[in-house]
């Protein structure tokens, strides 16, 4: 028996890109943010996503007051609140910058189409988009497992402890969850929140992975162009016209790379800041609940939070590494074999490469793996502070 392939085998990278984009569009369309639709407008699904974000935020503060001074319940309420704050920021910036996303998708598509007949470039682009697609599927699975853990929680508590508990610690005003009707209404509301929330977080994180990950393709194509120029300079039958055209093409590519990186940093600087700090809060609270009351959804929430943090820090590291690759490729080019006017272009490009753009946590710290390690240390510190506080209270 032949096993069915998990990913269709495409011969062209642009086909794989379209397939991956279709998967992304299905997620963003669910929350009403499919900007690929011609003449996109605010629709009822977008309104529903906004409604749920506002509702969860309002209910969170209402329930914190309702459960006070039960700190464990307040912590349970705080976890969905932190995740909702992520979605609020992503929804706001996604809608306001919808034209940017449409232009960026088209820019990435044109990259794949332009180099579909270039053997070396196409091979790298196809491998890259396949890896991005696998990564996006894994991220989606982990996030939805986090949502399923909340749905599994009341089932587990009922069959193991014979208790009826709610999936989320969010009570609806004037609805009694202790009654059969009230419990059913509240559970249905929680189910809707979990589905919408997981879809929104997955869609937003997949989009940034696709956009920053595609930078690898832009840089690999750029370095290949530099290598081809170097071969042209070393050729015994050197064609000056072809050399000039190649230099001009490389300079334009470099300019587009700088613009692409600047656009990414500008659009994601606030999103990264909010996501880093809300993920830290969610992880610390989930760890605390797991340690103190064996909160079952907390296990998967911790994993999902770590993935969110690691994803952003890896993407930031990729940006830095690829910028260094651009600088190295420019430095190693035998620019001294060019005409003086062309030498000036390459030297100016080298100068700009040494002042590259980095993704940051709100402009306060670079987003890289070193920052990830520092964040892990902070999480451990905050977690131990909470434990010591509880032990002192007891």
Tab-separated table of N, CA and C in Angstrom, residues 42-152:
chain	number	residue	atom	x	y	z
A	42	UNK	N	-14.529	45.669	4.951
A	42	UNK	CA	-14.907	45.186	6.276
A	42	UNK	C	-16.206	44.392	6.135
A	43	UNK	N	-16.194	43.117	6.596
A	43	UNK	CA	-17.368	42.255	6.434
A	43	UNK	C	-17.826	41.710	7.780
A	44	UNK	N	-18.862	40.879	7.736
A	44	UNK	CA	-19.442	40.391	8.987
A	44	UNK	C	-18.490	39.503	9.765
A	45	UNK	N	-17.599	38.775	9.071
A	45	UNK	CA	-16.623	37.943	9.781
A	45	UNK	C	-15.584	38.810	10.479
A	46	UNK	N	-15.176	39.888	9.818
A	46	UNK	CA	-14.267	40.835	10.462
A	46	UNK	C	-14.934	41.430	11.695
A	47	UNK	N	-16.213	41.810	11.535
A	47	UNK	CA	-16.958	42.356	12.666
A	47	UNK	C	-17.092	41.358	13.804
A	48	UNK	N	-17.264	40.073	13.452
A	48	UNK	CA	-17.375	39.031	14.482
A	48	UNK	C	-16.072	38.887	15.246
A	49	UNK	N	-14.948	38.936	14.530
A	49	UNK	CA	-13.638	38.840	15.184
A	49	UNK	C	-13.426	40.006	16.140
A	50	UNK	N	-13.798	41.213	15.706
A	50	UNK	CA	-13.687	42.396	16.570
A	50	UNK	C	-14.598	42.245	17.785
A	51	UNK	N	-15.813	41.759	17.549
A	51	UNK	CA	-16.781	41.574	18.640
A	51	UNK	C	-16.236	40.615	19.691
A	52	UNK	N	-15.662	39.489	19.253
A	52	UNK	CA	-15.153	38.508	20.202
A	52	UNK	C	-13.952	39.059	20.974
A	53	UNK	N	-13.099	39.825	20.309
A	53	UNK	CA	-11.943	40.418	20.999
A	53	UNK	C	-12.404	41.375	22.097
A	54	UNK	N	-13.363	42.226	21.757
A	54	UNK	CA	-13.884	43.190	22.729
A	54	UNK	C	-14.613	42.465	23.855
A	55	UNK	N	-15.372	41.434	23.500
A	55	UNK	CA	-16.149	40.687	24.495
A	55	UNK	C	-15.242	39.971	25.491
A	56	UNK	N	-14.219	39.288	24.982
A	56	UNK	CA	-13.312	38.563	25.877
A	56	UNK	C	-12.571	39.525	26.795
A	57	UNK	N	-12.133	40.655	26.260
A	57	UNK	CA	-11.440	41.641	27.083
A	57	UNK	C	-12.350	42.155	28.194
A	58	UNK	N	-13.584	42.486	27.843
A	58	UNK	CA	-14.540	43.004	28.837
A	58	UNK	C	-14.886	41.938	29.873
A	59	UNK	N	-15.147	40.715	29.395
A	59	UNK	CA	-15.503	39.635	30.315
A	59	UNK	C	-14.345	39.261	31.236
A	60	UNK	N	-13.132	39.403	30.757
A	60	UNK	CA	-11.964	39.069	31.578
A	60	UNK	C	-11.902	39.964	32.805
A	61	UNK	N	-12.066	41.266	32.609
A	61	UNK	CA	-12.036	42.184	33.747
A	61	UNK	C	-13.256	41.984	34.650
A	62	UNK	N	-14.399	41.682	34.046
A	62	UNK	CA	-15.590	41.393	34.839
A	62	UNK	C	-15.370	40.164	35.722
A	63	UNK	N	-14.775	39.103	35.152
A	63	UNK	CA	-14.561	37.874	35.913
A	63	UNK	C	-13.447	38.007	36.941
A	64	UNK	N	-12.456	38.843	36.650
A	64	UNK	CA	-11.425	39.084	37.665
A	64	UNK	C	-12.045	39.694	38.916
A	65	UNK	N	-12.967	40.624	38.710
A	65	UNK	CA	-13.662	41.223	39.857
A	65	UNK	C	-14.601	40.198	40.520
A	66	UNK	N	-15.219	39.336	39.692
A	66	UNK	CA	-16.155	38.346	40.213
A	66	UNK	C	-15.437	37.306	41.076
A	67	UNK	N	-14.254	36.858	40.630
A	67	UNK	CA	-13.528	35.796	41.334
A	67	UNK	C	-12.616	36.325	42.440
A	68	UNK	N	-12.432	37.623	42.530
A	68	UNK	CA	-11.548	38.163	43.557
A	68	UNK	C	-12.050	37.764	44.943
A	69	UNK	N	-11.175	37.296	45.881
A	69	UNK	CA	-9.707	37.244	45.817
A	69	UNK	C	-9.121	35.876	45.462
A	70	UNK	N	-9.860	35.040	44.740
A	70	UNK	CA	-9.342	33.718	44.348
A	70	UNK	C	-8.276	33.895	43.253
A	71	UNK	N	-7.009	33.852	43.656
A	71	UNK	CA	-5.933	34.161	42.730
A	71	UNK	C	-5.812	33.119	41.620
A	72	UNK	N	-6.129	31.869	41.911
A	72	UNK	CA	-6.026	30.828	40.889
A	72	UNK	C	-7.026	31.062	39.759
A	73	UNK	N	-8.249	31.438	40.130
A	73	UNK	CA	-9.255	31.738	39.109
A	73	UNK	C	-8.875	32.980	38.310
A	74	UNK	N	-8.345	33.964	39.001
A	74	UNK	CA	-7.916	35.187	38.310
A	74	UNK	C	-6.809	34.863	37.306
A	75	UNK	N	-5.909	33.963	37.684
A	75	UNK	CA	-4.840	33.546	36.765
A	75	UNK	C	-5.425	32.813	35.554
A	76	UNK	N	-6.439	31.980	35.794
A	76	UNK	CA	-7.078	31.282	34.678
A	76	UNK	C	-7.706	32.267	33.703
A	77	UNK	N	-8.287	33.335	34.240
A	77	UNK	CA	-8.885	34.359	33.385
A	77	UNK	C	-7.809	35.130	32.621
A	78	UNK	N	-6.654	35.304	33.252
A	78	UNK	CA	-5.591	36.124	32.655
A	78	UNK	C	-4.994	35.499	31.402
A	79	UNK	N	-4.981	34.167	31.318
A	79	UNK	CA	-4.368	33.513	30.153
A	79	UNK	C	-5.113	33.853	28.861
A	80	UNK	N	-6.439	33.623	28.773
A	80	UNK	CA	-7.120	34.022	27.529
A	80	UNK	C	-7.073	35.526	27.291
A	81	UNK	N	-6.957	36.326	28.367
A	81	UNK	CA	-6.863	37.779	28.189
A	81	UNK	C	-5.568	38.153	27.472
A	82	UNK	N	-4.452	37.543	27.864
A	82	UNK	CA	-3.172	37.854	27.219
A	82	UNK	C	-3.195	37.459	25.738
A	83	UNK	N	-3.789	36.298	25.447
A	83	UNK	CA	-3.870	35.858	24.059
A	83	UNK	C	-4.810	36.753	23.244
A	84	UNK	N	-5.862	37.238	23.886
A	84	UNK	CA	-6.784	38.144	23.193
A	84	UNK	C	-6.098	39.467	22.867
A	85	UNK	N	-5.261	39.959	23.767
A	85	UNK	CA	-4.533	41.202	23.508
A	85	UNK	C	-3.643	41.054	22.275
A	86	UNK	N	-3.048	39.860	22.113
A	86	UNK	CA	-2.275	39.587	20.895
A	86	UNK	C	-3.160	39.745	19.663
A	87	UNK	N	-4.315	39.109	19.714
A	87	UNK	CA	-5.211	39.143	18.558
A	87	UNK	C	-5.721	40.550	18.259
A	88	UNK	N	-5.956	41.339	19.316
A	88	UNK	CA	-6.434	42.706	19.118
A	88	UNK	C	-5.404	43.517	18.333
A	89	UNK	N	-4.137	43.426	18.750
A	89	UNK	CA	-3.068	44.178	18.084
A	89	UNK	C	-2.877	43.682	16.650
A	90	UNK	N	-2.871	42.377	16.458
A	90	UNK	CA	-2.669	41.816	15.124
A	90	UNK	C	-3.841	42.171	14.199
A	91	UNK	N	-5.049	42.131	14.743
A	91	UNK	CA	-6.226	42.487	13.948
A	91	UNK	C	-6.175	43.955	13.537
A	92	UNK	N	-5.790	44.813	14.471
A	92	UNK	CA	-5.731	46.256	14.194
A	92	UNK	C	-4.697	46.565	13.125
A	93	UNK	N	-3.475	46.054	13.302
A	93	UNK	CA	-2.409	46.353	12.340
A	93	UNK	C	-2.627	45.622	11.015
A	94	UNK	N	-3.211	44.432	11.082
A	94	UNK	CA	-3.494	43.714	9.849
A	94	UNK	C	-4.485	44.458	8.979
A	95	UNK	N	-5.531	44.970	9.600
A	95	UNK	CA	-6.555	45.693	8.829
A	95	UNK	C	-6.011	47.026	8.309
A	96	UNK	N	-5.288	47.761	9.143
A	96	UNK	CA	-4.763	49.063	8.729
A	96	UNK	C	-3.683	48.966	7.659
A	97	UNK	N	-2.939	47.846	7.660
A	97	UNK	CA	-1.855	47.661	6.692
A	97	UNK	C	-2.215	46.614	5.645
A	98	UNK	N	-3.494	46.472	5.360
A	98	UNK	CA	-3.929	45.414	4.441
A	98	UNK	C	-3.328	45.567	3.048
A	99	UNK	N	-3.100	46.787	2.596
A	99	UNK	CA	-2.509	46.999	1.273
A	99	UNK	C	-1.046	46.540	1.246
A	100	UNK	N	-0.369	46.699	2.369
A	100	UNK	CA	1.019	46.231	2.462
A	100	UNK	C	1.091	44.722	2.281
A	101	UNK	N	0.191	43.984	2.921
A	101	UNK	CA	0.202	42.529	2.814
A	101	UNK	C	-0.103	42.080	1.387
A	102	UNK	N	-1.032	42.743	0.750
A	102	UNK	CA	-1.363	42.403	-0.630
A	102	UNK	C	-0.160	42.645	-1.541
A	103	UNK	N	0.515	43.769	-1.363
A	103	UNK	CA	1.697	44.080	-2.176
A	103	UNK	C	2.836	43.107	-1.897
A	104	UNK	N	2.996	42.721	-0.642
A	104	UNK	CA	4.085	41.805	-0.284
A	104	UNK	C	3.847	40.422	-0.857
A	105	UNK	N	2.600	39.941	-0.786
A	105	UNK	CA	2.287	38.652	-1.405
A	105	UNK	C	2.628	38.668	-2.893
A	106	UNK	N	2.258	39.759	-3.556
A	106	UNK	CA	2.528	39.873	-4.987
A	106	UNK	C	4.030	39.931	-5.252
A	107	UNK	N	4.769	40.609	-4.365
A	107	UNK	CA	6.222	40.691	-4.523
A	107	UNK	C	6.873	39.310	-4.400
A	108	UNK	N	6.401	38.532	-3.451
A	108	UNK	CA	6.952	37.183	-3.269
A	108	UNK	C	6.576	36.292	-4.456
A	109	UNK	N	5.335	36.419	-4.914
A	109	UNK	CA	4.902	35.632	-6.066
A	109	UNK	C	5.754	35.947	-7.295
A	110	UNK	N	6.028	37.229	-7.525
A	110	UNK	CA	6.832	37.633	-8.675
A	110	UNK	C	8.252	37.078	-8.578
A	111	UNK	N	8.765	36.966	-7.362
A	111	UNK	CA	10.097	36.368	-7.168
A	111	UNK	C	10.114	34.933	-7.680
A	112	UNK	N	9.096	34.159	-7.323
A	112	UNK	CA	9.026	32.762	-7.745
A	112	UNK	C	8.795	32.638	-9.253
A	113	UNK	N	7.949	33.498	-9.784
A	113	UNK	CA	7.682	33.446	-11.222
A	113	UNK	C	8.909	33.853	-12.037
A	114	UNK	N	9.621	34.855	-11.591
A	114	UNK	CA	10.764	35.377	-12.337
A	114	UNK	C	11.881	34.350	-12.471
A	115	UNK	N	12.058	33.526	-11.439
A	115	UNK	CA	13.199	32.604	-11.424
A	115	UNK	C	12.784	31.145	-11.614
A	116	UNK	N	11.599	30.921	-12.170
A	116	UNK	CA	11.138	29.539	-12.342
A	116	UNK	C	11.960	28.763	-13.369
A	117	UNK	N	12.624	29.473	-14.272
A	117	UNK	CA	13.444	28.795	-15.287
A	117	UNK	C	14.936	28.877	-14.987
A	118	UNK	N	15.275	29.464	-13.850
A	118	UNK	CA	16.675	29.521	-13.420
A	118	UNK	C	16.926	28.327	-12.501
A	119	UNK	N	17.705	27.380	-12.958
A	119	UNK	CA	17.827	26.095	-12.255
A	119	UNK	C	18.267	26.263	-10.806
A	120	UNK	N	19.323	27.004	-10.579
A	120	UNK	CA	19.872	27.127	-9.223
A	120	UNK	C	18.934	27.910	-8.304
A	121	UNK	N	18.446	29.051	-8.786
A	121	UNK	CA	17.547	29.863	-7.971
A	121	UNK	C	16.234	29.137	-7.699
A	122	UNK	N	15.711	28.484	-8.724
A	122	UNK	CA	14.428	27.802	-8.564
A	122	UNK	C	14.538	26.651	-7.563
A	123	UNK	N	15.636	25.939	-7.583
A	123	UNK	CA	15.821	24.820	-6.658
A	123	UNK	C	15.787	25.304	-5.203
A	124	UNK	N	16.454	26.422	-4.957
A	124	UNK	CA	16.477	26.957	-3.595
A	124	UNK	C	15.115	27.501	-3.184
A	125	UNK	N	14.444	28.156	-4.100
A	125	UNK	CA	13.129	28.718	-3.793
A	125	UNK	C	12.095	27.632	-3.526
A	126	UNK	N	12.147	26.554	-4.287
A	126	UNK	CA	11.213	25.446	-4.085
A	126	UNK	C	11.435	24.785	-2.733
A	127	UNK	N	12.706	24.546	-2.381
A	127	UNK	CA	13.019	23.943	-1.086
A	127	UNK	C	12.581	24.849	0.051
A	128	UNK	N	12.787	26.147	-0.118
A	128	UNK	CA	12.411	27.109	0.919
A	128	UNK	C	10.915	27.110	1.159
A	129	UNK	N	10.111	27.204	0.117
A	129	UNK	CA	8.666	27.304	0.293
A	129	UNK	C	8.083	25.992	0.816
A	130	UNK	N	8.706	24.867	0.493
A	130	UNK	CA	8.268	23.585	1.056
A	130	UNK	C	8.497	23.558	2.564
A	131	UNK	N	9.649	24.054	2.991
A	131	UNK	CA	9.951	24.081	4.427
A	131	UNK	C	9.027	25.041	5.170
A	132	UNK	N	8.742	26.177	4.555
A	132	UNK	CA	7.830	27.138	5.174
A	132	UNK	C	6.443	26.512	5.332
A	133	UNK	N	6.009	25.769	4.312
A	133	UNK	CA	4.684	25.156	4.381
A	133	UNK	C	4.611	24.115	5.500
A	134	UNK	N	5.634	23.291	5.626
A	134	UNK	CA	5.658	22.287	6.700
A	134	UNK	C	5.641	22.981	8.061
A	135	UNK	N	6.430	24.043	8.194
A	135	UNK	CA	6.488	24.774	9.456
A	135	UNK	C	5.141	25.394	9.810
A	136	UNK	N	4.467	25.964	8.822
A	136	UNK	CA	3.166	26.581	9.092
A	136	UNK	C	2.126	25.545	9.512
A	137	UNK	N	2.179	24.364	8.911
A	137	UNK	CA	1.249	23.300	9.298
A	137	UNK	C	1.509	22.856	10.743
A	138	UNK	N	2.782	22.718	11.109
A	138	UNK	CA	3.122	22.309	12.476
A	138	UNK	C	2.670	23.353	13.492
A	139	UNK	N	2.883	24.631	13.166
A	139	UNK	CA	2.449	25.703	14.067
A	139	UNK	C	0.939	25.657	14.255
A	140	UNK	N	0.209	25.455	13.175
A	140	UNK	CA	-1.254	25.404	13.256
A	140	UNK	C	-1.710	24.251	14.134
A	141	UNK	N	-1.054	23.101	13.985
A	141	UNK	CA	-1.408	21.926	14.785
A	141	UNK	C	-1.195	22.202	16.272
A	142	UNK	N	-0.050	22.810	16.610
A	142	UNK	CA	0.256	23.088	18.019
A	142	UNK	C	-0.756	24.076	18.602
A	143	UNK	N	-1.079	25.133	17.862
A	143	UNK	CA	-2.009	26.133	18.378
A	143	UNK	C	-3.400	25.545	18.570
A	144	UNK	N	-3.843	24.723	17.629
A	144	UNK	CA	-5.172	24.130	17.770
A	144	UNK	C	-5.179	23.050	18.851
A	145	UNK	N	-4.040	22.424	19.082
A	145	UNK	CA	-3.954	21.487	20.215
A	145	UNK	C	-4.113	22.235	21.530
A	146	UNK	N	-3.581	23.474	21.568
A	146	UNK	CA	-3.784	24.307	22.751
A	146	UNK	C	-5.263	24.586	22.974
A	147	UNK	N	-5.983	24.863	21.884
A	147	UNK	CA	-7.422	25.075	21.997
A	147	UNK	C	-8.164	23.811	22.392
A	148	UNK	N	-7.744	22.677	21.810
A	148	UNK	CA	-8.389	21.403	22.142
A	148	UNK	C	-8.163	21.019	23.600
A	149	UNK	N	-7.018	21.417	24.149
A	149	UNK	CA	-6.758	21.094	25.557
A	149	UNK	C	-7.784	21.771	26.465
A	150	UNK	N	-8.230	22.968	26.076
A	150	UNK	CA	-9.279	23.642	26.846
A	150	UNK	C	-10.604	22.896	26.713
A	151	UNK	N	-10.873	22.363	25.513
A	151	UNK	CA	-12.116	21.613	25.316
A	151	UNK	C	-12.058	20.260	26.017
A	152	UNK	N	-10.875	19.674	26.099
A	152	UNK	CA	-10.718	18.378	26.752
A	152	UNK	C	-10.811	18.508	28.270
